[in-house]
PDB file of C-alpha atoms in Angstrom:
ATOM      1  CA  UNK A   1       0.000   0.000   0.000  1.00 43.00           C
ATOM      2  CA  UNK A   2       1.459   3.412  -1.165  1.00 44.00           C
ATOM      3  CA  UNK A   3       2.351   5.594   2.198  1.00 50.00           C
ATOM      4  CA  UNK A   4      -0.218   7.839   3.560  1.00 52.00           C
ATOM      5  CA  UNK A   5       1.155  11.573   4.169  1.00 82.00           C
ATOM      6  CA  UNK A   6      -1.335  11.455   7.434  1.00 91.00           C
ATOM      7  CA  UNK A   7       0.667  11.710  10.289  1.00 94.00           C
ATOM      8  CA  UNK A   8      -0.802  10.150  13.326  1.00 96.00           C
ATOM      9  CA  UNK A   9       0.246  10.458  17.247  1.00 97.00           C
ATOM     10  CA  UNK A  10      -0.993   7.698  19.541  1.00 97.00           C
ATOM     11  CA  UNK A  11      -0.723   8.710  23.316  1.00 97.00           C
ATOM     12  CA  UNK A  12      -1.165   5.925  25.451  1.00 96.00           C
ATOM     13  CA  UNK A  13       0.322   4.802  28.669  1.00 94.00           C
ATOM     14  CA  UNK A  14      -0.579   1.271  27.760  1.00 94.00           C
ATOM     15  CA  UNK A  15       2.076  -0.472  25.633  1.00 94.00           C
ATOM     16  CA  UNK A  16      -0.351  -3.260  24.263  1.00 94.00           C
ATOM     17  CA  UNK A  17      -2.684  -0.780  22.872  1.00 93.00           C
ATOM     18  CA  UNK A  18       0.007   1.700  21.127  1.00 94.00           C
ATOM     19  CA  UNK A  19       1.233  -1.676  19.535  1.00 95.00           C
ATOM     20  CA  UNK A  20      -2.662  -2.649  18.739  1.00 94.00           C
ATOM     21  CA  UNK A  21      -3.208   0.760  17.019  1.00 94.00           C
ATOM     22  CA  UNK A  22       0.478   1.578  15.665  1.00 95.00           C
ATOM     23  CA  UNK A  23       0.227  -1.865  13.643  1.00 94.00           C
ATOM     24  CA  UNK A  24      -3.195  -1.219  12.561  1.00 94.00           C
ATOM     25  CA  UNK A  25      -2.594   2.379  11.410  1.00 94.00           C
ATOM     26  CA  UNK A  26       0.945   1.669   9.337  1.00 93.00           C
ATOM     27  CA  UNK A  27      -0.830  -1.242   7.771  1.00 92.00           C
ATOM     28  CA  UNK A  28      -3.257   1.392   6.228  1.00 90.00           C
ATOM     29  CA  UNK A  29      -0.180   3.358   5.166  1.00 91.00           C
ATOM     30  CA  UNK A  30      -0.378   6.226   7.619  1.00 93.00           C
ATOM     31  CA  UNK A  31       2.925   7.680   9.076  1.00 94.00           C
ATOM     32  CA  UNK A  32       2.252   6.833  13.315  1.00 96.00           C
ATOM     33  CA  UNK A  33       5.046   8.128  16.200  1.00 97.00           C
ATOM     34  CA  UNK A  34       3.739   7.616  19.822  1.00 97.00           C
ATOM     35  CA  UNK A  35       3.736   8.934  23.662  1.00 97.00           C
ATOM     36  CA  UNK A  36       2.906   7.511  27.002  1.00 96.00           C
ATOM     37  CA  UNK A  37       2.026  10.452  29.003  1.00 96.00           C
ATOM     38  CA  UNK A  38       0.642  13.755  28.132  1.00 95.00           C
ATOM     39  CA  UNK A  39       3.870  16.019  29.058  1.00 96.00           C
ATOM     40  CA  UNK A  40       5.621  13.531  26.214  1.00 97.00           C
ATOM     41  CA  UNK A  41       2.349  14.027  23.621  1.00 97.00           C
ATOM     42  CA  UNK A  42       2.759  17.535  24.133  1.00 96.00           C
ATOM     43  CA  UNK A  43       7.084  17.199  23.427  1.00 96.00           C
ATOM     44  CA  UNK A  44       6.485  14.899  20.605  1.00 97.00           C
ATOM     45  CA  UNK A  45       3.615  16.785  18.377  1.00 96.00           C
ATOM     46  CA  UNK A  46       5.118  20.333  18.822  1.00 95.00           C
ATOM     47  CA  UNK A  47       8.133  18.054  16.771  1.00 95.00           C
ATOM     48  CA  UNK A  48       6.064  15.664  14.899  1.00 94.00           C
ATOM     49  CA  UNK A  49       3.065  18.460  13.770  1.00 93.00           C
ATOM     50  CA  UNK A  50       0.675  15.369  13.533  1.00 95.00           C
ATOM     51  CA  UNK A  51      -2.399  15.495  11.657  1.00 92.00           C
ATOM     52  CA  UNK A  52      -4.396  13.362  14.014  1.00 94.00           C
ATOM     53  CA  UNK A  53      -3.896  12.562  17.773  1.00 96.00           C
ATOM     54  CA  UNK A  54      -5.333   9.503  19.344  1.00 96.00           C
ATOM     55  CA  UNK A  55      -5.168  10.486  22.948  1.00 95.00           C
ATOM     56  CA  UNK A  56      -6.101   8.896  26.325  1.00 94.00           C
ATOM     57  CA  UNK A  57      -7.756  10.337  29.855  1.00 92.00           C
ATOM     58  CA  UNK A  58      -6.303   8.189  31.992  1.00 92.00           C
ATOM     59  CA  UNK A  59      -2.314   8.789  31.973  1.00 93.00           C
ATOM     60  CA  UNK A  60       0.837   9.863  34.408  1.00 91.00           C
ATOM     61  CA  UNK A  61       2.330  12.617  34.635  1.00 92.00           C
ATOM     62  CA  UNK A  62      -0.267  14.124  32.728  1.00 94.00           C
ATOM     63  CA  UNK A  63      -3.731  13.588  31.741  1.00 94.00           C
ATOM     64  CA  UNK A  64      -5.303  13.969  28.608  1.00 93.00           C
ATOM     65  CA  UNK A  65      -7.642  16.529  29.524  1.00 93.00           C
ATOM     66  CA  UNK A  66      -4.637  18.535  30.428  1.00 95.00           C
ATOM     67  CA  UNK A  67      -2.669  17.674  27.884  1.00 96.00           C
ATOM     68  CA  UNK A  68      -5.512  18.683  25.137  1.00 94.00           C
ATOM     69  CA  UNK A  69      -5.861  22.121  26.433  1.00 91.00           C
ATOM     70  CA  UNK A  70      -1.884  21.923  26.176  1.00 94.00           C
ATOM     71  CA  UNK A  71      -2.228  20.945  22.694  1.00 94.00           C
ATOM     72  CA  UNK A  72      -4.714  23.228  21.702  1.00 89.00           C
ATOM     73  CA  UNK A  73      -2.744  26.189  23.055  1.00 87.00           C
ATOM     74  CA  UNK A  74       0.114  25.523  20.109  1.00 89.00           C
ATOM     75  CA  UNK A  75      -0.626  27.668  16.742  1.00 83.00           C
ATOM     76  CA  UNK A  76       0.558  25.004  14.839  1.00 86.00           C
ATOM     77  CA  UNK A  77      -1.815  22.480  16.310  1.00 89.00           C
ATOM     78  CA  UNK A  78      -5.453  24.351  15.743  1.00 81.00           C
ATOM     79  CA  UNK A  79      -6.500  22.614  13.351  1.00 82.00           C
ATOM     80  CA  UNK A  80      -4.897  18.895  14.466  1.00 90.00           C
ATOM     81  CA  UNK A  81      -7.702  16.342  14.527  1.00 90.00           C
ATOM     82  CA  UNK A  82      -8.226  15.299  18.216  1.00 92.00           C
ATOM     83  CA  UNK A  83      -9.916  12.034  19.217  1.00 92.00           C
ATOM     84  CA  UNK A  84      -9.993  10.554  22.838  1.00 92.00           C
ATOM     85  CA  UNK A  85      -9.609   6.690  22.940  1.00 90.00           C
ATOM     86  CA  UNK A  86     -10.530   6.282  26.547  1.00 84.00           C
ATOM     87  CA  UNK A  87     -12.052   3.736  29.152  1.00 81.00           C
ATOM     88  CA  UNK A  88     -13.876   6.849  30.951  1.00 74.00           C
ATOM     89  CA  UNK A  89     -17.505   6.330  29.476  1.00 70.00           C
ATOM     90  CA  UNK A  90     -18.957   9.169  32.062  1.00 76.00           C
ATOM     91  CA  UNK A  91     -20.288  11.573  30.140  1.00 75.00           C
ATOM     92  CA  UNK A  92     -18.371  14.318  32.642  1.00 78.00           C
ATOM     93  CA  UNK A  93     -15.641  13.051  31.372  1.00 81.00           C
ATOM     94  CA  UNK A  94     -16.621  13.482  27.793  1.00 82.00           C
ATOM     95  CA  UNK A  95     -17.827  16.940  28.200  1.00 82.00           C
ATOM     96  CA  UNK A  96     -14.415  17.939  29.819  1.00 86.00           C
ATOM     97  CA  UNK A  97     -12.668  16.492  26.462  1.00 86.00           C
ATOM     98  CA  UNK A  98     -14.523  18.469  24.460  1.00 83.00           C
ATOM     99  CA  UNK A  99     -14.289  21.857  26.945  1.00 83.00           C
ATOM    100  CA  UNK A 100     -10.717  21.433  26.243  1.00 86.00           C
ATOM    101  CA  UNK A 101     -10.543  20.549  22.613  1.00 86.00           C
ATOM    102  CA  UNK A 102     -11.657  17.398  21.437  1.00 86.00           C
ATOM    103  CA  UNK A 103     -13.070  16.394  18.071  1.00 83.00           C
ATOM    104  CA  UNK A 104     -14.392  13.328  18.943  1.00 84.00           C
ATOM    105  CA  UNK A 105     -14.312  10.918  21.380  1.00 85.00           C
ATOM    106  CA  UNK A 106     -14.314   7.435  21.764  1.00 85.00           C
ATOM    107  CA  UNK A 107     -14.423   4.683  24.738  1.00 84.00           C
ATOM    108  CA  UNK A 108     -13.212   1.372  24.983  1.00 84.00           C
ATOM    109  CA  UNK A 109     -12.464  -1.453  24.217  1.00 85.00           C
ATOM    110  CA  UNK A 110     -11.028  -0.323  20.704  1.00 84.00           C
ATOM    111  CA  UNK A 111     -12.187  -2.158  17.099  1.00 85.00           C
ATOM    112  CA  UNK A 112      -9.801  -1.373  15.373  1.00 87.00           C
ATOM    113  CA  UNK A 113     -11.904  -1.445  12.220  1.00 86.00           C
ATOM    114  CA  UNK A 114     -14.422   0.864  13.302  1.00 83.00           C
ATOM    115  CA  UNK A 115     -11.519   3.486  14.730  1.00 88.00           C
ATOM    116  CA  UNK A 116      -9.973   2.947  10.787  1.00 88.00           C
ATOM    117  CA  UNK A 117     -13.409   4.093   9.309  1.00 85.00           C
ATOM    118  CA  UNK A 118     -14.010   6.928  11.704  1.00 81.00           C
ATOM    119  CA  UNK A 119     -10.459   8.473  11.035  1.00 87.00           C
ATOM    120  CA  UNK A 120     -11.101   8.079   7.437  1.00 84.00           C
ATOM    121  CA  UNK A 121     -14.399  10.048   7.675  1.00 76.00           C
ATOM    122  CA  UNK A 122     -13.060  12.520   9.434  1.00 75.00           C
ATOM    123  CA  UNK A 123      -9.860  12.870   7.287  1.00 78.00           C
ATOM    124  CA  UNK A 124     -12.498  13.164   4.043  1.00 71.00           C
ATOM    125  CA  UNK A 125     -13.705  15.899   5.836  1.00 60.00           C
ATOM    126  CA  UNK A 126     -12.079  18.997   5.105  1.00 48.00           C
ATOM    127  CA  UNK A 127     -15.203  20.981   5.719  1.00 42.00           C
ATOM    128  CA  UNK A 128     -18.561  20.095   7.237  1.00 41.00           C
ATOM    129  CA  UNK A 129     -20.038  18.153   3.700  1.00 40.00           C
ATOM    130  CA  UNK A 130     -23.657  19.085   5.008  1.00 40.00           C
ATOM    131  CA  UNK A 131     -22.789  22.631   5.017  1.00 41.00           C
ATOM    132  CA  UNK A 132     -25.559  25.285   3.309  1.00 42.00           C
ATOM    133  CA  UNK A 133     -24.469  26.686   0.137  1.00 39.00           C
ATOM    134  CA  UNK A 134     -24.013  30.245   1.579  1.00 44.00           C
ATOM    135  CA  UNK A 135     -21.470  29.293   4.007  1.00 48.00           C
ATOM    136  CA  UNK A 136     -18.937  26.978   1.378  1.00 49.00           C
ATOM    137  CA  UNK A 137     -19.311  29.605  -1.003  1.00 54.00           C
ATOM    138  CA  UNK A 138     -17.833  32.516   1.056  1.00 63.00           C
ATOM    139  CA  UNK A 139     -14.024  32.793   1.910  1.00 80.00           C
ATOM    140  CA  UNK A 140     -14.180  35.247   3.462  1.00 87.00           C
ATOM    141  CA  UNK A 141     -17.327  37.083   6.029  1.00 89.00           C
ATOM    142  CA  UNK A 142     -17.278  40.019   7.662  1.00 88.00           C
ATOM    143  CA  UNK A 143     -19.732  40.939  10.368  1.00 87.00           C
ATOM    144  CA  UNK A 144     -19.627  44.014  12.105  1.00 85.00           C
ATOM    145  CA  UNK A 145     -16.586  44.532  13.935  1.00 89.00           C
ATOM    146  CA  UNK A 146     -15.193  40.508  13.156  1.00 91.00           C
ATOM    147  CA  UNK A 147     -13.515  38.970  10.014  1.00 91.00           C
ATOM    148  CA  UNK A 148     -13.613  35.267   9.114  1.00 91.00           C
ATOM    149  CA  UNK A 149     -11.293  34.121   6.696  1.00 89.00           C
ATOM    150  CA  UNK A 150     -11.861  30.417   6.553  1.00 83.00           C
ATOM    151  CA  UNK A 151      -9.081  29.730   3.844  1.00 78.00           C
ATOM    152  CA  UNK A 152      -6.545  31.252   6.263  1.00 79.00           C
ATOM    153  CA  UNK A 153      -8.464  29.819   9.135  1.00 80.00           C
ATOM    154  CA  UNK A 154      -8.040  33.451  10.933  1.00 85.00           C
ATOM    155  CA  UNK A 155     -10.216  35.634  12.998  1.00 91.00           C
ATOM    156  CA  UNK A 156      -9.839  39.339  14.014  1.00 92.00           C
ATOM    157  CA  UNK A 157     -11.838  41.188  15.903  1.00 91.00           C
ATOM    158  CA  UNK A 158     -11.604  45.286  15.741  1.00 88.00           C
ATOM    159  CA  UNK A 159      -7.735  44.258  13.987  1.00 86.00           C
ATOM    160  CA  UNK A 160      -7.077  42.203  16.601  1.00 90.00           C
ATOM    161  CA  UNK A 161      -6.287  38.383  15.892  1.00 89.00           C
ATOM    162  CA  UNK A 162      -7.839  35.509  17.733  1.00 88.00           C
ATOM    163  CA  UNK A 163      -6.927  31.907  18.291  1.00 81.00           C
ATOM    164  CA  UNK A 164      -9.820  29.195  17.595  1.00 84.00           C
ATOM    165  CA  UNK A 165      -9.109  26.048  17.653  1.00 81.00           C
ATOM    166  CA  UNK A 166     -10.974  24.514  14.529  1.00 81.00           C
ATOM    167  CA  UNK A 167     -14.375  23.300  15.798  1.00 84.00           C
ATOM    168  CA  UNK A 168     -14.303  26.846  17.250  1.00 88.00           C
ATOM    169  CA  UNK A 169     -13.263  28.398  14.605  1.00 89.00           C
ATOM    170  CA  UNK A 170     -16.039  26.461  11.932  1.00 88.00           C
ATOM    171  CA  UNK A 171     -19.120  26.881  14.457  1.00 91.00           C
ATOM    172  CA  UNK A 172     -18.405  30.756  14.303  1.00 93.00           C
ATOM    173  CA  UNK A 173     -17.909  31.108  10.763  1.00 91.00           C
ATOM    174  CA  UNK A 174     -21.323  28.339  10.080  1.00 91.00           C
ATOM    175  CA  UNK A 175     -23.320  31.015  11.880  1.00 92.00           C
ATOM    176  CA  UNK A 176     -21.737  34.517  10.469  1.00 91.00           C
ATOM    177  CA  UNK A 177     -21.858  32.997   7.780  1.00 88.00           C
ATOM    178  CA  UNK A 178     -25.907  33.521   7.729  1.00 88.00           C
ATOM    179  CA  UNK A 179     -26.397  36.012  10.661  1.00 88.00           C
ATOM    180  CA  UNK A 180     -29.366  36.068  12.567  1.00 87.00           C
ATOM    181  CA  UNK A 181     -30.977  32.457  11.347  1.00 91.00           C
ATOM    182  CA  UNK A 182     -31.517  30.352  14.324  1.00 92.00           C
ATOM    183  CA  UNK A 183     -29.913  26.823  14.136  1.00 91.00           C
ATOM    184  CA  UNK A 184     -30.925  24.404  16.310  1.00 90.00           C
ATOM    185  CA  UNK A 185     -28.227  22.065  18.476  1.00 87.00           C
ATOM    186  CA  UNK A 186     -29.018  18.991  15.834  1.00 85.00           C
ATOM    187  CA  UNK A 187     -28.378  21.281  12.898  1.00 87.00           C
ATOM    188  CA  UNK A 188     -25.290  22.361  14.643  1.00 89.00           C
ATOM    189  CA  UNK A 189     -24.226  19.050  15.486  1.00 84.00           C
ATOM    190  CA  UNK A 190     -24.552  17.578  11.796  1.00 83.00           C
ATOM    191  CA  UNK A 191     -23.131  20.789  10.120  1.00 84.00           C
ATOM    192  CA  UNK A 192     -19.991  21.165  12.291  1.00 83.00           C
ATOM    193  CA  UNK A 193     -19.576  17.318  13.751  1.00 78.00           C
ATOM    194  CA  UNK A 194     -21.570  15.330  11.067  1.00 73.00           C
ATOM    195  CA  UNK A 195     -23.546  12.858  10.988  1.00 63.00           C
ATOM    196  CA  UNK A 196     -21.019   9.932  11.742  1.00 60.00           C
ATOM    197  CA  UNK A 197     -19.224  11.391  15.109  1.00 59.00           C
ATOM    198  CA  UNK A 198     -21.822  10.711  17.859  1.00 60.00           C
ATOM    199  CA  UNK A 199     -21.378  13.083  20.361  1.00 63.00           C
ATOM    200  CA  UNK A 200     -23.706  14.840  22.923  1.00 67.00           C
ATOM    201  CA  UNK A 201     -25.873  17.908  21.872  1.00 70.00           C
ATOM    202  CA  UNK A 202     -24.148  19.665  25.487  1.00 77.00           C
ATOM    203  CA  UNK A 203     -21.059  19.777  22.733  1.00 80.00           C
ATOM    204  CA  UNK A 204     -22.749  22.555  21.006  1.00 85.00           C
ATOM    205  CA  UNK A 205     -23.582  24.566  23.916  1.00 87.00           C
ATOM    206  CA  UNK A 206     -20.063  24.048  25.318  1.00 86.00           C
ATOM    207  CA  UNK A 207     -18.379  25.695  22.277  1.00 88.00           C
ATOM    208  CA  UNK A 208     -20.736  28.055  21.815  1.00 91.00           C
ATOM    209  CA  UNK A 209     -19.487  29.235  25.544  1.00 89.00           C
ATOM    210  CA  UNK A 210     -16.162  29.190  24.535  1.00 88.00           C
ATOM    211  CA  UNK A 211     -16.462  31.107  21.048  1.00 92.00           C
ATOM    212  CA  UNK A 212     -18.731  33.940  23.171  1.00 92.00           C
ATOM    213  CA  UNK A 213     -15.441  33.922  25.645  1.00 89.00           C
ATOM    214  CA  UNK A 214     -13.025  35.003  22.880  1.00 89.00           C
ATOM    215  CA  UNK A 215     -15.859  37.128  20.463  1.00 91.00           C
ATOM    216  CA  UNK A 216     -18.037  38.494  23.023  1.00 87.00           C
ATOM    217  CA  UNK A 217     -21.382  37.829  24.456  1.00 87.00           C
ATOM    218  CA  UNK A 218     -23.321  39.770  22.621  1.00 88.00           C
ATOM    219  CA  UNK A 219     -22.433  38.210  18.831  1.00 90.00           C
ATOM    220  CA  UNK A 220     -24.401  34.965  19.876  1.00 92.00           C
ATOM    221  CA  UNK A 221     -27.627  34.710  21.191  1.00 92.00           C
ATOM    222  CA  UNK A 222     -29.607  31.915  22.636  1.00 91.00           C
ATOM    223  CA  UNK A 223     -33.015  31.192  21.425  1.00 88.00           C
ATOM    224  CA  UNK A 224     -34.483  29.688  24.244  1.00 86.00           C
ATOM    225  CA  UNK A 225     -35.537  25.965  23.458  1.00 84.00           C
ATOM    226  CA  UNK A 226     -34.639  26.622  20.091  1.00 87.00           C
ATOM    227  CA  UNK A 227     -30.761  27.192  19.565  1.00 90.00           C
ATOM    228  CA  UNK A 228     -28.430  29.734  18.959  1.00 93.00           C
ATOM    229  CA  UNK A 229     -27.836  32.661  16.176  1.00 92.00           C
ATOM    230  CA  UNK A 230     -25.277  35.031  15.424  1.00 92.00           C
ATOM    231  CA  UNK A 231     -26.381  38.347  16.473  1.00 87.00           C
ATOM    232  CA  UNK A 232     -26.318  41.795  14.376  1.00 82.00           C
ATOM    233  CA  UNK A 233     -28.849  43.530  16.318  1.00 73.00           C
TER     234      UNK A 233
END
């Protein structure tokens, strides 16, 4: 099989796993280095600039909760495709791995097959494929006082640049993109997500909370029992 350019970091503190995973990702052709605690993930992808991390909760020296915010924190990172591959089925747990990050996330035990297909899905998608024709037609929107330029993946507010990670960074631009529609959570969800990542509709509302904390409150409104729009009154 001709190499894959995808690079892929597996962070693990179990050995019998990383070998599970590393064998199953090089036999697809993908380019794999690993870690076994999150202070090494964080060492190893600032090096490695991986396209994909597979990353665990449950490690020493430090978690992967910590280690994602870590993660996201690194400009060169924000738009790294992070999945948690975890035993932690909670769904606490699962909302902290998205409040610091996460793309998707996962529990255990691990099919290997299914983990293949899911990557593959996501890796396909470049942008949100169930995205309205407004939105993937516009490279650039300006609202008021903010700028979206999705093909440099940058935001500035009055001239001032902002780092969004890129779930973030596409839930803001999905709703400039058509301001003051109302999208519900589900619409949300399949736009931003799709259809294939299963993850709770709390997602939404926890990166909605952390878009208003870098854009302001007042560019995204709640519609009570409803969902959420981007605001231009």
């Amino acid at each position: 099989m001709a190499p894959n350019p995808t690079k892929i970091l597996v962070v693990d503190d179990d050995p019998d796993i990383v070998e599970l995973l590393t064998y199953n990702l090089e036999k697809e052709g993908y380019l794999t280095r690993t870690a076994v605690n999150g202070r090494q993930a964080v060492e190893v992808a600032q090096e490695f600039v991986p396209d994909v991390i597979l990353l665990d909760v449950m490690m020493p020296v430090l978690d992967g909760i910590a280690a994602c915010r870590l993660l996201r924190a690194v400009p060169a990172l924000q738009s790294t495709y992070i999945l948690f591959l975890t035993a932690r089925s909670e769904e606490f747990s699962e909302v902290a791995a998205f409040e610091a990050g996460a793309d998707d996330y996962l529990t255990k035990p691990i099919k290997p097959r299914a983990l293949l297909s899911r990557l593959a899905a996501a890796l396909r998608r470049e942008r949100p494929a169930a995205v309205s024709a407004p939105f993937s037609n516009v490279a650039v929107i300006e609202v008021g006082d903010i700028r979206i330029d999705r093909s440099a993946y940058t935001v500035t507010k009055d001239g001032r640049k902002l780092i969004l990670p890129k779930k973030e960074f596409e839930l803001l631009a999905f709703l400039a993109a058509t301001p003051d529609r109302v999208f519900s959570r589900d619409e949300l969800l399949n736009n931003i997500w799709g259809s294939d990542v299963f993850v709770l509709a709390r997602t939404v509302d926890v990166h909605i909370r952390k878009v208003r904390e870098k854009i302001g409150e007042e560019n995204i409104r709640t519609i009570k029992g409803v969902g959420y729009k981007f605001n231009t009154d």
